[in-house]
Short mmCIF file of C-alpha atoms and ligand atoms in Angstrom, two decimals:
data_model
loop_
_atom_site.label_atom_id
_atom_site.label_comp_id
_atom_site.label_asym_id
_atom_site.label_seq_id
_atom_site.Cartn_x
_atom_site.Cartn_y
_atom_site.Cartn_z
CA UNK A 19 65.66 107.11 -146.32
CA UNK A 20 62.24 106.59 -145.24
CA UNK A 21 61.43 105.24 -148.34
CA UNK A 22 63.35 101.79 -147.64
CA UNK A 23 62.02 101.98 -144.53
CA UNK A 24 58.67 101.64 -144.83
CA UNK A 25 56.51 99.32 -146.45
CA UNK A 26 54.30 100.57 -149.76
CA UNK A 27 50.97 101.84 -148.44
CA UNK A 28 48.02 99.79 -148.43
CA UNK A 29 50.63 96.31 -147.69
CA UNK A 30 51.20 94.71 -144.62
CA UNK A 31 54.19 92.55 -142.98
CA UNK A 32 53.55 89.45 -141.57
CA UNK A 33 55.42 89.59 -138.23
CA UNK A 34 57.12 86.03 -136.38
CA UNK A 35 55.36 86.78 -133.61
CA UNK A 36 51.72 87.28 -135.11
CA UNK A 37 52.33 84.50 -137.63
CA UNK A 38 51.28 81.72 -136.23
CA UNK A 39 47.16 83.16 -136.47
CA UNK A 40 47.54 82.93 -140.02
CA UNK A 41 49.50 80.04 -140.25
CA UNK A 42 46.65 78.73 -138.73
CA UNK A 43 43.73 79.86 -140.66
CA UNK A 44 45.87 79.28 -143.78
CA UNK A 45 45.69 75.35 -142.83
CA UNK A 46 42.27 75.33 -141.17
CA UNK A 47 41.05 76.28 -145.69
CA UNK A 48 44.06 73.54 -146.81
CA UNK A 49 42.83 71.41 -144.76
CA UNK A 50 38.62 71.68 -145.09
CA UNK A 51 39.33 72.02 -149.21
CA UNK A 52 41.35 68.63 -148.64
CA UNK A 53 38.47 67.12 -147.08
CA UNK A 54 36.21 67.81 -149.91
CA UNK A 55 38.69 66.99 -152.24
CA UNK A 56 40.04 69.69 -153.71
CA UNK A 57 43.60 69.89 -155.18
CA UNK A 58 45.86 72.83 -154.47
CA UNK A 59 46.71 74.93 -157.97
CA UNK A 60 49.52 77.67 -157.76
CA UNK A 61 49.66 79.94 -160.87
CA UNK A 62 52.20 82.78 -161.30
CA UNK A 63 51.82 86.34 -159.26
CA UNK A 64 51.82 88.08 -163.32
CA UNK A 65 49.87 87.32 -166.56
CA UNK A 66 49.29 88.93 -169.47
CA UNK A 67 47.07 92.10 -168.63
CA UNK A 68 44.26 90.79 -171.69
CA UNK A 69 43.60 87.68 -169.51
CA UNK A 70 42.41 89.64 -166.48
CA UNK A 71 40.26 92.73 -169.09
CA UNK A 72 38.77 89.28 -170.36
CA UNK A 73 38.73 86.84 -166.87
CA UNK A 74 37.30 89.80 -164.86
CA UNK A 75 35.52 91.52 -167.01
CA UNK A 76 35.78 95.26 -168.65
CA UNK A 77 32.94 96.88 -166.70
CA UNK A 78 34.29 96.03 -163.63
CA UNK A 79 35.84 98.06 -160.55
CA UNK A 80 38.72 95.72 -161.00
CA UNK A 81 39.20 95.98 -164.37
CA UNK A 82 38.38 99.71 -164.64
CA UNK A 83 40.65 101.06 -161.82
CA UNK A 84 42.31 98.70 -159.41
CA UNK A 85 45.13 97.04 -161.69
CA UNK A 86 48.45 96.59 -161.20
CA UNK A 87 49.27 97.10 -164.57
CA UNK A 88 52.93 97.96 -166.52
CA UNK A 89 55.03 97.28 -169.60
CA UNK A 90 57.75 94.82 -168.77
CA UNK A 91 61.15 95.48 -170.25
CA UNK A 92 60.05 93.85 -173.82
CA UNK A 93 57.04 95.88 -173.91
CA UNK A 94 54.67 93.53 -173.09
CA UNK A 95 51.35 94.43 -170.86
CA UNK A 96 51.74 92.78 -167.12
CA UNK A 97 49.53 92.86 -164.68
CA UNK A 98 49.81 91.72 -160.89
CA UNK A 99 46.79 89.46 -160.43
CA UNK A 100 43.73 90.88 -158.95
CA UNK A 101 41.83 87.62 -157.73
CA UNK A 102 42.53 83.83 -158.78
CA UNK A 103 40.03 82.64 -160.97
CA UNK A 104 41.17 84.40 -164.30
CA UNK A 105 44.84 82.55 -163.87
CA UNK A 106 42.73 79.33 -162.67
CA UNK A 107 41.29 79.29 -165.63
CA UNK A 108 44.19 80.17 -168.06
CA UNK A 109 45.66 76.98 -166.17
CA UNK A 110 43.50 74.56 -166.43
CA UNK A 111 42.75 75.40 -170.48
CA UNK A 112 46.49 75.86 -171.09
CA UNK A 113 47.67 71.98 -169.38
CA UNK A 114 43.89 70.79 -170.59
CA UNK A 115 42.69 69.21 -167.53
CA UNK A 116 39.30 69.44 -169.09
CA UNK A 117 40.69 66.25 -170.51
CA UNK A 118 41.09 64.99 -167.06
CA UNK A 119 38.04 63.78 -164.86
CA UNK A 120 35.62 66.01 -163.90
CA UNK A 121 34.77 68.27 -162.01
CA UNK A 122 38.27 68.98 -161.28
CA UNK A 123 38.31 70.88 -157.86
CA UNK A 124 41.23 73.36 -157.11
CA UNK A 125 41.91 75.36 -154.26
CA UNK A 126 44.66 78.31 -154.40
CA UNK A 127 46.08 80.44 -151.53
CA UNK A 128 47.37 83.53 -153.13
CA UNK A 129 48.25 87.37 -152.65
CA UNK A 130 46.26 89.48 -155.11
CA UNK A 131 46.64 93.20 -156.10
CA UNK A 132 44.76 96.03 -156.33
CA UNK A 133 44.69 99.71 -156.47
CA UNK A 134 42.17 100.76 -153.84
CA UNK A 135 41.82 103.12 -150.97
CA UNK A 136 43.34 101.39 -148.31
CA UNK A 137 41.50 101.35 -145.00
CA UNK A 138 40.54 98.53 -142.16
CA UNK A 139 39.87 95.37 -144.47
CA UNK A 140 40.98 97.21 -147.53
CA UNK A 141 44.78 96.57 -148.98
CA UNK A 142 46.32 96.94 -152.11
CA UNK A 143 48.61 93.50 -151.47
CA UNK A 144 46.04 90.96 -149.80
CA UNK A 145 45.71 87.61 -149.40
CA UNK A 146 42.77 84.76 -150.99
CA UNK A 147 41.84 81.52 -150.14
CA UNK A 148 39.58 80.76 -153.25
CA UNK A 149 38.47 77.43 -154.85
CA UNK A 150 36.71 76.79 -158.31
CA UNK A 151 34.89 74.11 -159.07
CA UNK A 152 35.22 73.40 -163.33
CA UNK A 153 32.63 71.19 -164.99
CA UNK A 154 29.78 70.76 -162.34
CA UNK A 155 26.75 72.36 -163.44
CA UNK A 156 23.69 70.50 -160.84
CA UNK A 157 22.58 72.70 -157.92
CA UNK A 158 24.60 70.68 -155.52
CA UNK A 159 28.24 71.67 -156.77
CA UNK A 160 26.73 75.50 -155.52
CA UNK A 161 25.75 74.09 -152.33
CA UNK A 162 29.00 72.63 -152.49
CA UNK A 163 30.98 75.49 -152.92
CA UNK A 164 29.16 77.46 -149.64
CA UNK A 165 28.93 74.48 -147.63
CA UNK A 166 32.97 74.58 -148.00
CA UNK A 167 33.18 78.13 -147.22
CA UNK A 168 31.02 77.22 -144.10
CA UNK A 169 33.07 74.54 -142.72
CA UNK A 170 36.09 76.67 -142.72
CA UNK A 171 34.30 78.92 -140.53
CA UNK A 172 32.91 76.24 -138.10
CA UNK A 173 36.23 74.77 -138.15
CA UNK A 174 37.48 78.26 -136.77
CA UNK A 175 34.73 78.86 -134.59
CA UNK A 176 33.27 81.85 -135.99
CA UNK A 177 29.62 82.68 -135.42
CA UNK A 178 27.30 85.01 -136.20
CA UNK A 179 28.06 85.43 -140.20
CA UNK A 180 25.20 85.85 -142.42
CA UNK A 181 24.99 84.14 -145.64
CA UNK A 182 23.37 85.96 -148.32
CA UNK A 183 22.31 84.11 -151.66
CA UNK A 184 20.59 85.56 -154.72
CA UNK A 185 20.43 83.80 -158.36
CA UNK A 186 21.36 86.36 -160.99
CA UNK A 187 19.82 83.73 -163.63
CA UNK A 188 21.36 83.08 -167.10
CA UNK A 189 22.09 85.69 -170.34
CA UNK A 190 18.52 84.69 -171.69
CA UNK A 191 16.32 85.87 -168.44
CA UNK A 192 18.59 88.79 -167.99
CA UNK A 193 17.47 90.45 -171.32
CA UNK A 194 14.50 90.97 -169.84
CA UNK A 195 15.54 91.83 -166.26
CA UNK A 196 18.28 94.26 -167.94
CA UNK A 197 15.38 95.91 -169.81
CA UNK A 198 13.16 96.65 -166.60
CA UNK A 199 16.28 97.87 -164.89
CA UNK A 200 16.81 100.49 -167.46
CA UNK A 201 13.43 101.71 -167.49
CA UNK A 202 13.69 102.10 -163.80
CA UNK A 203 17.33 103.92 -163.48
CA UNK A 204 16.01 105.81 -166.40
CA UNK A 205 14.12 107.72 -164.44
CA UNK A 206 16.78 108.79 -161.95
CA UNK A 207 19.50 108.53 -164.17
CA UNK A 208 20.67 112.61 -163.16
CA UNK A 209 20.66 111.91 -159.62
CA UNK A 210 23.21 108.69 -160.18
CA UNK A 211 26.68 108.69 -159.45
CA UNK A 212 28.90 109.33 -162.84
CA UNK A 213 30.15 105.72 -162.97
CA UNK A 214 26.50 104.59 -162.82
CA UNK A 215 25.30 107.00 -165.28
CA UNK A 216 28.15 105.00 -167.73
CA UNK A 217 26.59 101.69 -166.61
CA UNK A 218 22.62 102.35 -167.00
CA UNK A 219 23.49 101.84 -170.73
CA UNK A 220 26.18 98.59 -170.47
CA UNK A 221 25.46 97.09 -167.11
CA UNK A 222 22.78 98.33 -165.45
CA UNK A 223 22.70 95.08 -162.58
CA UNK A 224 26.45 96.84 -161.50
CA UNK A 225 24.48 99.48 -160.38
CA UNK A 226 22.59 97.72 -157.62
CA UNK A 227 26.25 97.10 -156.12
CA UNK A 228 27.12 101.09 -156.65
CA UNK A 229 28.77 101.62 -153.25
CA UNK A 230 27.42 105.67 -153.39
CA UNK A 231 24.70 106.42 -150.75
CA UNK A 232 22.49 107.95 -153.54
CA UNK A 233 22.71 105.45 -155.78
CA UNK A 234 22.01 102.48 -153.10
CA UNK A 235 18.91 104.35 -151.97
CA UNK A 236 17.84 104.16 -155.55
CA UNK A 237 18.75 101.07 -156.18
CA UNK A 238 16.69 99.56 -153.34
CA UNK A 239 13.47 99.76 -154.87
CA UNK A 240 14.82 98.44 -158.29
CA UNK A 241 12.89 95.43 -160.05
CA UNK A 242 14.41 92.51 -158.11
CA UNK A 243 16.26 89.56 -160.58
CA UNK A 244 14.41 87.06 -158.57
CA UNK A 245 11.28 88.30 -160.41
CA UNK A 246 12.31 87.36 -163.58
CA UNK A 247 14.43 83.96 -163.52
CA UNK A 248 13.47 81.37 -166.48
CA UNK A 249 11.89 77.99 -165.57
CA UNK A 250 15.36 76.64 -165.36
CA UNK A 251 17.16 79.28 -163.30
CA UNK A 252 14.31 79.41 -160.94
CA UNK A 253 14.81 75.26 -160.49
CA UNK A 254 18.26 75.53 -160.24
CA UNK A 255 18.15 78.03 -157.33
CA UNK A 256 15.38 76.27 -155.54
CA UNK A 257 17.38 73.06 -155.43
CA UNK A 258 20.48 75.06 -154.33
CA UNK A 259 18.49 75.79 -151.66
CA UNK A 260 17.55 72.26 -151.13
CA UNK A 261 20.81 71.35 -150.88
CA UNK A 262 21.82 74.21 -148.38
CA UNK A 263 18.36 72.83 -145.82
CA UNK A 264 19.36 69.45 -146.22
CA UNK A 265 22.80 70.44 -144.73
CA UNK A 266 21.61 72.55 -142.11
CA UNK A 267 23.16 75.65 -143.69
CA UNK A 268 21.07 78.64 -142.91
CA UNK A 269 21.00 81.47 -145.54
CA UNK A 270 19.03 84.66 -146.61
CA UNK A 271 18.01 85.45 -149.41
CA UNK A 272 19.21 88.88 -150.94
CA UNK A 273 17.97 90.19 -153.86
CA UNK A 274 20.27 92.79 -154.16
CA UNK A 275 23.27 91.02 -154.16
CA UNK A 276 25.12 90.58 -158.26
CA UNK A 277 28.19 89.99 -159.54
CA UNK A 278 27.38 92.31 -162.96
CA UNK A 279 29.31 90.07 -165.20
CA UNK A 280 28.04 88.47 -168.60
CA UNK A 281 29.27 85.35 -167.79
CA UNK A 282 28.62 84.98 -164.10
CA UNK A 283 25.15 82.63 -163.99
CA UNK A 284 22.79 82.01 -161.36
CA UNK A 285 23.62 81.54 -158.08
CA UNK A 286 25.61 84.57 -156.31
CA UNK A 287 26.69 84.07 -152.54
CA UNK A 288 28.15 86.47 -150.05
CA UNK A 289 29.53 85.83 -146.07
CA UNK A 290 28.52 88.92 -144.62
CA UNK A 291 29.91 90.42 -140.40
CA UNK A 292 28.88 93.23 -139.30
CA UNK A 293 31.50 93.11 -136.84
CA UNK A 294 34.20 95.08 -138.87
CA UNK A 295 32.69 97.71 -140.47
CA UNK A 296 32.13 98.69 -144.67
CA UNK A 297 34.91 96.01 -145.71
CA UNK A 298 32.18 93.52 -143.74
CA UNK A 299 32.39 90.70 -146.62
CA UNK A 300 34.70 87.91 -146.03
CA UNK A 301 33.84 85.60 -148.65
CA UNK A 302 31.97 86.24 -152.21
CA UNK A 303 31.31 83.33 -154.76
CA UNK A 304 28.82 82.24 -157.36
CA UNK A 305 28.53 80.23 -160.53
CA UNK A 306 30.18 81.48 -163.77
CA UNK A 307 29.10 79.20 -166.00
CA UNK A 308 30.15 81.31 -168.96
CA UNK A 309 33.74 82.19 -168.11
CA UNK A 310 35.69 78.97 -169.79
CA UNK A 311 33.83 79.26 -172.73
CA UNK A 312 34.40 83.12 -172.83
CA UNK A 313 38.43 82.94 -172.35
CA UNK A 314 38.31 80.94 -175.57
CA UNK A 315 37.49 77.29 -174.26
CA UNK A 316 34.58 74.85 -174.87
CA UNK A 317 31.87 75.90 -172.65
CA UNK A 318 31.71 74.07 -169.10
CA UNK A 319 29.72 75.14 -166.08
CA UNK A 320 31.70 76.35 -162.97
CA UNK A 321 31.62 77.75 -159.76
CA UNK A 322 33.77 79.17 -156.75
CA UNK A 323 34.53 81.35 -154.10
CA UNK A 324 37.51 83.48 -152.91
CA UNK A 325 37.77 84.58 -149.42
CA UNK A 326 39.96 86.84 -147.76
CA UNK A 327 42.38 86.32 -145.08
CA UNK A 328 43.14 89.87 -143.49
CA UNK A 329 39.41 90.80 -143.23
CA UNK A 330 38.76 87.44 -141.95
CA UNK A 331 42.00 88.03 -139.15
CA UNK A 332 40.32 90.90 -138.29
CA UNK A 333 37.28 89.80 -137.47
CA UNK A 334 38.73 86.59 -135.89
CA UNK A 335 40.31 90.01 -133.64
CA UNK A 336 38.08 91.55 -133.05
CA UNK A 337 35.77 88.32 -131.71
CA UNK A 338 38.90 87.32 -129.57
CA UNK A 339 38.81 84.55 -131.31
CA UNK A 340 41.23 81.62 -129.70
CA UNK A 341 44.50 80.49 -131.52
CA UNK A 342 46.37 77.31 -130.82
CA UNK A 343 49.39 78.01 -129.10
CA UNK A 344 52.11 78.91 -131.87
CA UNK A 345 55.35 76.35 -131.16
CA UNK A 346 57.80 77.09 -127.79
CA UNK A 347 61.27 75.98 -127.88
CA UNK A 348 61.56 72.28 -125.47
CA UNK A 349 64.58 72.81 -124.52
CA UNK A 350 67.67 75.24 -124.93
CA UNK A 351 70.96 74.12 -124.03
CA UNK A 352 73.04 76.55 -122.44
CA UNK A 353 76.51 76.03 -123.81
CA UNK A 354 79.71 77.70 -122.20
CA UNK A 355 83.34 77.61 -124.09
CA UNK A 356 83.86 75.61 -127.49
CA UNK A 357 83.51 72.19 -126.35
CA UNK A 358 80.51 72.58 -124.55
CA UNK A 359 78.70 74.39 -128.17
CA UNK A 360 80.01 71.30 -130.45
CA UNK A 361 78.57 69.17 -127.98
CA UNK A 362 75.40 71.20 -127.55
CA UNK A 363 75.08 70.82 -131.48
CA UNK A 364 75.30 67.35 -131.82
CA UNK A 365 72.76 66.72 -128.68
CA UNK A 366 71.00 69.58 -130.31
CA UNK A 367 70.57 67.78 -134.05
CA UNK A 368 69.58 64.30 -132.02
CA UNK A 369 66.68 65.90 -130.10
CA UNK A 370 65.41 67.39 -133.06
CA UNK A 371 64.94 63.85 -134.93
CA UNK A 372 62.73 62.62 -131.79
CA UNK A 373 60.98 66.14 -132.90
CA UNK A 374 61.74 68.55 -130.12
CA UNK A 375 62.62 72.11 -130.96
CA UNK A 376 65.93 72.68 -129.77
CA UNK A 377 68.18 75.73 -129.32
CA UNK A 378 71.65 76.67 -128.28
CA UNK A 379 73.68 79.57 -128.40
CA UNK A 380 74.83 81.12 -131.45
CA UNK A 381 76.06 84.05 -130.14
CA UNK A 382 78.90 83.18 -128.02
CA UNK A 383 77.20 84.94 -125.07
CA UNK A 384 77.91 84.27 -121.02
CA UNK A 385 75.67 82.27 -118.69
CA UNK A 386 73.26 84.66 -117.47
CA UNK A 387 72.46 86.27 -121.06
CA UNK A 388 72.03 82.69 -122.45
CA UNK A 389 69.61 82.28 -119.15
CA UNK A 390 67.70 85.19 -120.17
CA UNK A 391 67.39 84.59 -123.97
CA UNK A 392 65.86 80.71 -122.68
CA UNK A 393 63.68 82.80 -120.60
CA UNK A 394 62.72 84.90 -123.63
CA UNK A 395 61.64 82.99 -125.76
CA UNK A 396 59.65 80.84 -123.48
CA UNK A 397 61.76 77.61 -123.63
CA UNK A 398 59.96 74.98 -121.69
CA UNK A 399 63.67 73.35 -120.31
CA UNK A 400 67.13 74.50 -119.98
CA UNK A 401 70.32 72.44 -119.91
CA UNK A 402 73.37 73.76 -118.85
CA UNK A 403 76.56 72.14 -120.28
CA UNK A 404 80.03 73.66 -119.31
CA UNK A 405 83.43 71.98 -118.93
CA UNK A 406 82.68 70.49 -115.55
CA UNK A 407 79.57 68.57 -116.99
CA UNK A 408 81.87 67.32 -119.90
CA UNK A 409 83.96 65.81 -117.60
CA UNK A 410 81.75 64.44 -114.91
CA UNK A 411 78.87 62.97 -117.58
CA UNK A 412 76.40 64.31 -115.03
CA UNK A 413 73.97 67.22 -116.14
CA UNK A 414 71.07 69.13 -114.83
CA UNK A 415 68.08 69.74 -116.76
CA UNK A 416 65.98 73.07 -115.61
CA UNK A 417 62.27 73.04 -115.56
CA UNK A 418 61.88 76.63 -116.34
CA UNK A 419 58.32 76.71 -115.49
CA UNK A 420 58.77 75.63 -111.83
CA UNK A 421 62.14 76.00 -111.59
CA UNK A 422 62.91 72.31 -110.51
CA UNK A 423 66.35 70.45 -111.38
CA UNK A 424 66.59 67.34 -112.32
CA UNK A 425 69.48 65.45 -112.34
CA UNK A 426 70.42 63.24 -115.60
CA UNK A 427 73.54 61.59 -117.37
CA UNK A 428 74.84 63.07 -120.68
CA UNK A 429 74.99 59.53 -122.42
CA UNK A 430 71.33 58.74 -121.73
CA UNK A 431 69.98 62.40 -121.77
CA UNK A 432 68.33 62.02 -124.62
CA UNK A 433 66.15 59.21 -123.54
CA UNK A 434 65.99 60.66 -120.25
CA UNK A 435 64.27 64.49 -121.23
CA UNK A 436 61.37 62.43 -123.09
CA UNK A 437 60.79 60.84 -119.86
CA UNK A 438 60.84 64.37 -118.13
CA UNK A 439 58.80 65.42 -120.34
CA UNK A 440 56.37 63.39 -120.62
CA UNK A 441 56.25 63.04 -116.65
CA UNK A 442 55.77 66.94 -116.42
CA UNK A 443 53.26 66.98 -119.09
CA UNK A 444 50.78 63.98 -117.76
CA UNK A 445 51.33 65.66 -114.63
CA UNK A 446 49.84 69.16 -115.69
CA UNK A 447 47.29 67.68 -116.60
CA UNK A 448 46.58 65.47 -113.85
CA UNK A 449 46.46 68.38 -111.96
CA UNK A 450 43.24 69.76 -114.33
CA UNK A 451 41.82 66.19 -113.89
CA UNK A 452 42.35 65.01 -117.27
CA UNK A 453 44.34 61.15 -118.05
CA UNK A 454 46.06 61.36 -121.21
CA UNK A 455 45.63 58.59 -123.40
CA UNK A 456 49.63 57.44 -125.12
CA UNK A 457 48.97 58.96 -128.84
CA UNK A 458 48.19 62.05 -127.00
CA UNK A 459 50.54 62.29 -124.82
CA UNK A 460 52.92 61.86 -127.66
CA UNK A 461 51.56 64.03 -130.00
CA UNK A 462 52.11 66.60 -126.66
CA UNK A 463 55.89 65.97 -125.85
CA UNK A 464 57.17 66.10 -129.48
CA UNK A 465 57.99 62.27 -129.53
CA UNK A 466 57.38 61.71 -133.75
CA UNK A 467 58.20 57.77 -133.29
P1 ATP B 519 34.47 94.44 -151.95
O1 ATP B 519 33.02 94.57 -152.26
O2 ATP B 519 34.77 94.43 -150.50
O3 ATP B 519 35.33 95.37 -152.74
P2 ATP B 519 34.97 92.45 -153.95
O4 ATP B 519 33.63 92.11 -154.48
O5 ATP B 519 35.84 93.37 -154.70
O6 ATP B 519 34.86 92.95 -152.43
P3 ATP B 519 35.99 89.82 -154.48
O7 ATP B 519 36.63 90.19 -155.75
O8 ATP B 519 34.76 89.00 -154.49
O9 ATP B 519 35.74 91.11 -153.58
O10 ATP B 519 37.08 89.12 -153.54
C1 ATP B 519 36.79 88.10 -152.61
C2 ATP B 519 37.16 88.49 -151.19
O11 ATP B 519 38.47 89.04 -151.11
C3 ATP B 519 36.29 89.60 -150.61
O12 ATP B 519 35.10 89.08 -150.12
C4 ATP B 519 37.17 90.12 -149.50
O13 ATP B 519 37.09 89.29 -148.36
C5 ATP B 519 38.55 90.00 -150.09
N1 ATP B 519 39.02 91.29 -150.63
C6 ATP B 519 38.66 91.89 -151.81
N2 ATP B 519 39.33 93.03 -151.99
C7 ATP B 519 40.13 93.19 -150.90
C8 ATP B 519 41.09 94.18 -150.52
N3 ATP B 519 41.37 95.24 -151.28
N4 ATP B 519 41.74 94.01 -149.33
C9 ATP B 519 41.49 92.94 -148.55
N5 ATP B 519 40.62 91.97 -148.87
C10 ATP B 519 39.94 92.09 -150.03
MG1 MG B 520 36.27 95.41 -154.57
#
């Protein structure tokens, strides 16, 4: 039994009550990408497992142990995807918006999947915001990319992230940095972790982002990629990091951050808190410039970042960060017998289209339990309708935060709770000292005219 009664280790439900934090940070990215103009892209939870070996890369973590992979029912090889920018770029090859102008700038907000040890900031079903940027290759589309990543945090009032950049440069100034790695991790290659032993030979930059203590101690007096960037790489970074002064964006730079990918180029970015422990990196990004042309299409530069939600919940948490208040009910109409309800609908279905949220009861239930349930769920106003306000026309509308009555006529109720309202509500804040201006006060008593 337990087994249908508990959600799959390492996922997590999104309760009513908790929603509204995520509903929030959800449109805080929408919102920020919309304002740079990007262009929400939704591709399908499954792909072909070959897209991701290819789109991620072989030698990676992902690749190597974290899929969601299976045979669907015609034997084909699925797999659940593990971040968005493999299906991103299936998509935009496949429908050939490469035809269309560029860069073309898509956001996604998507779950992802992936085998790992699940601990605080660490699921196996989690949630991206990402965004890739396809065809911009100048230093600015970087800057860009981070300076979107930024804004979402300022627009949710988090402080006190560091950004950490590096440039990883290109394939041809690699050689050469791959070459002095080797030599180096040569020389401790028996005290290194088995899965870095396996890299030295294939990818010996992954080894720099080997999560093993002994390895990282190693690793932190390795030959440094900065060190040996081309002409171009080097210029490319430096005007990055024009770009990033001229906006005010502060930044470190961290050598030994990589994405150990062939066909991730230069610039590598990370969002770093060390607010909620070993999971503390809320947003990685960089520039793949080789990726499209890798996954079979012509060569165009690119760049992106995906950032998670959960870890950045958490740390939102753990700062006590402050959430708009989720939605109340305005008013819930207590209804008693059958006539009452069918009016309590109809009254019910007219508030809603001068966009208050309205409730009555659906549960046939007495006076005082449709009192409570108002009461419950925080419902600003209660109106009580039996069969002596059906026949009088006269009805009493409950302020259920101060408990005053006011008196009002069923034919012109409607008209007359938006005046309650909106007396109660410039009153509040009269009371703080603040004169609401009329869109405001609108936009505060539900009125959508
Ligand atoms: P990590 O080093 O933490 O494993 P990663 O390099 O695997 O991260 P990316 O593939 O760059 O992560 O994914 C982008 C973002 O998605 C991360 O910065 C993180 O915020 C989030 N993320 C990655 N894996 C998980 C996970 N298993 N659970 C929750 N969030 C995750
Ligand atoms: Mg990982």
């Amino acid at each position: 039994m337990a087994l249908i009664t508990n959600a799959i280790k390492g996922t997590q439900d999104a309760l009513p009550n908790e929603i509204y934090k995520t509903q929030y940070v959800e449109n805080a990215m929408r919102e920020t990408a919309e304002n740079f103009g990007f262009r929400e892209m939704r591709t399908p939870v499954f792909e072909h497992t070959e897209l991701f070996q290819r789109g991620v890369g072989e030698t990676t973590d992902v690749v190597q142990k974290e899929m969601y992979t299976f045979l669907d029912k015609g034997g084909r090889s699925i797999t659940l995807r593990p971040e968005g920018t493999a299906g991103a770029v299936r998509a935009f090859l496949e429908h050939g918006l490469f035809n269309e102008a560029l860069p073309q700038k898509i956001y996604y907000l998507t779950s992802c999947y992936r085998y790992e040890k699940p601990q605080a900031g660490r699921l196996r079903e989690f949630h991206q915001f990402g965004i890739e940027c396809f065809g911009a290759g100048e230093p600015s589309a970087d800057a860009e990319t981070i300076s979107l990543a930024n804004e979402i945090f300022n627009y949710l009032g988090i402080e006190g992230l560091s950004l950490e950049i590096n440039s990883i440069g290109c394939p041809e100034c690699r050689k050469e940095y791959h070459k002095a790695l080797r030599e180096y991790f040569a020389k401790y290659e028996n005290e290194l972790c088995d899965t870095c032993k396996g890299r030295l030979e294939r990818n010996p930059m992954r080894i720099l982002d080997c999560k093993s203590p002994v390895c990282s101690e190693i690793a932190e007096n390795a030959p440094v990629v900065l060190d040996y960037l081309c002409g171009e790489c080097k210029a490319h970074f430096d005007g990055v990091k024009k770009y990033l002064d001229a906006m005010n964006i502060g930044y470190t730079v961290n050598p030994q951050i990589v994405r150990g990918l062939d066909y991730y180029t230069r610039t590598v970015f990370e969002f770093v808190s060390n607010e909620i422990g070993a999971q503390g990196t809320v947003c990685g990004g960089g520039r793949y410039d080789g990726l499209i042309g890798e996954m079979g299409g012509n060569p165009l530069p690119a760049c992106g970042f995906g950032m998670g939600i959960e870890r950045l919940l958490l740390l939102m948490d753990k700062k006590n960060s402050q959430f708009p208040e989720p939605r109340k009910t305005d008013l819930y109409i207590v209804s008693l017998g059958e006539s009452a309800s069918l009016v309590a609908s109809s009254l019910a279905k007219s508030l809603r289209e001068e966009g208050f949220c309205v409730q009555f009861d659906t549960m046939g239930r007495g006076f005082k339990a449709q009192m409570k349930y108002a009461n419950k769920i925080g419902a600003s106003y209660a109106l009580v309708l039996g069969d002596n306000e059906l026949e009088t026309g006269n009805v009493k509308l409950k302020n259920m935060t101060n408990g005053k009555e006011l008196e009002m006529t069923l034919d012109s109720f409607s008209d007359d709770f938006q005046s309650a309202v909106i007396k109660d509500v410039t009153a509040d804040f009269e009371s703080l000292g603040i004169e609401l201006d009329e869109e405001t006060l609108s936009a505060l008593t539900g009125g959508n005219e």
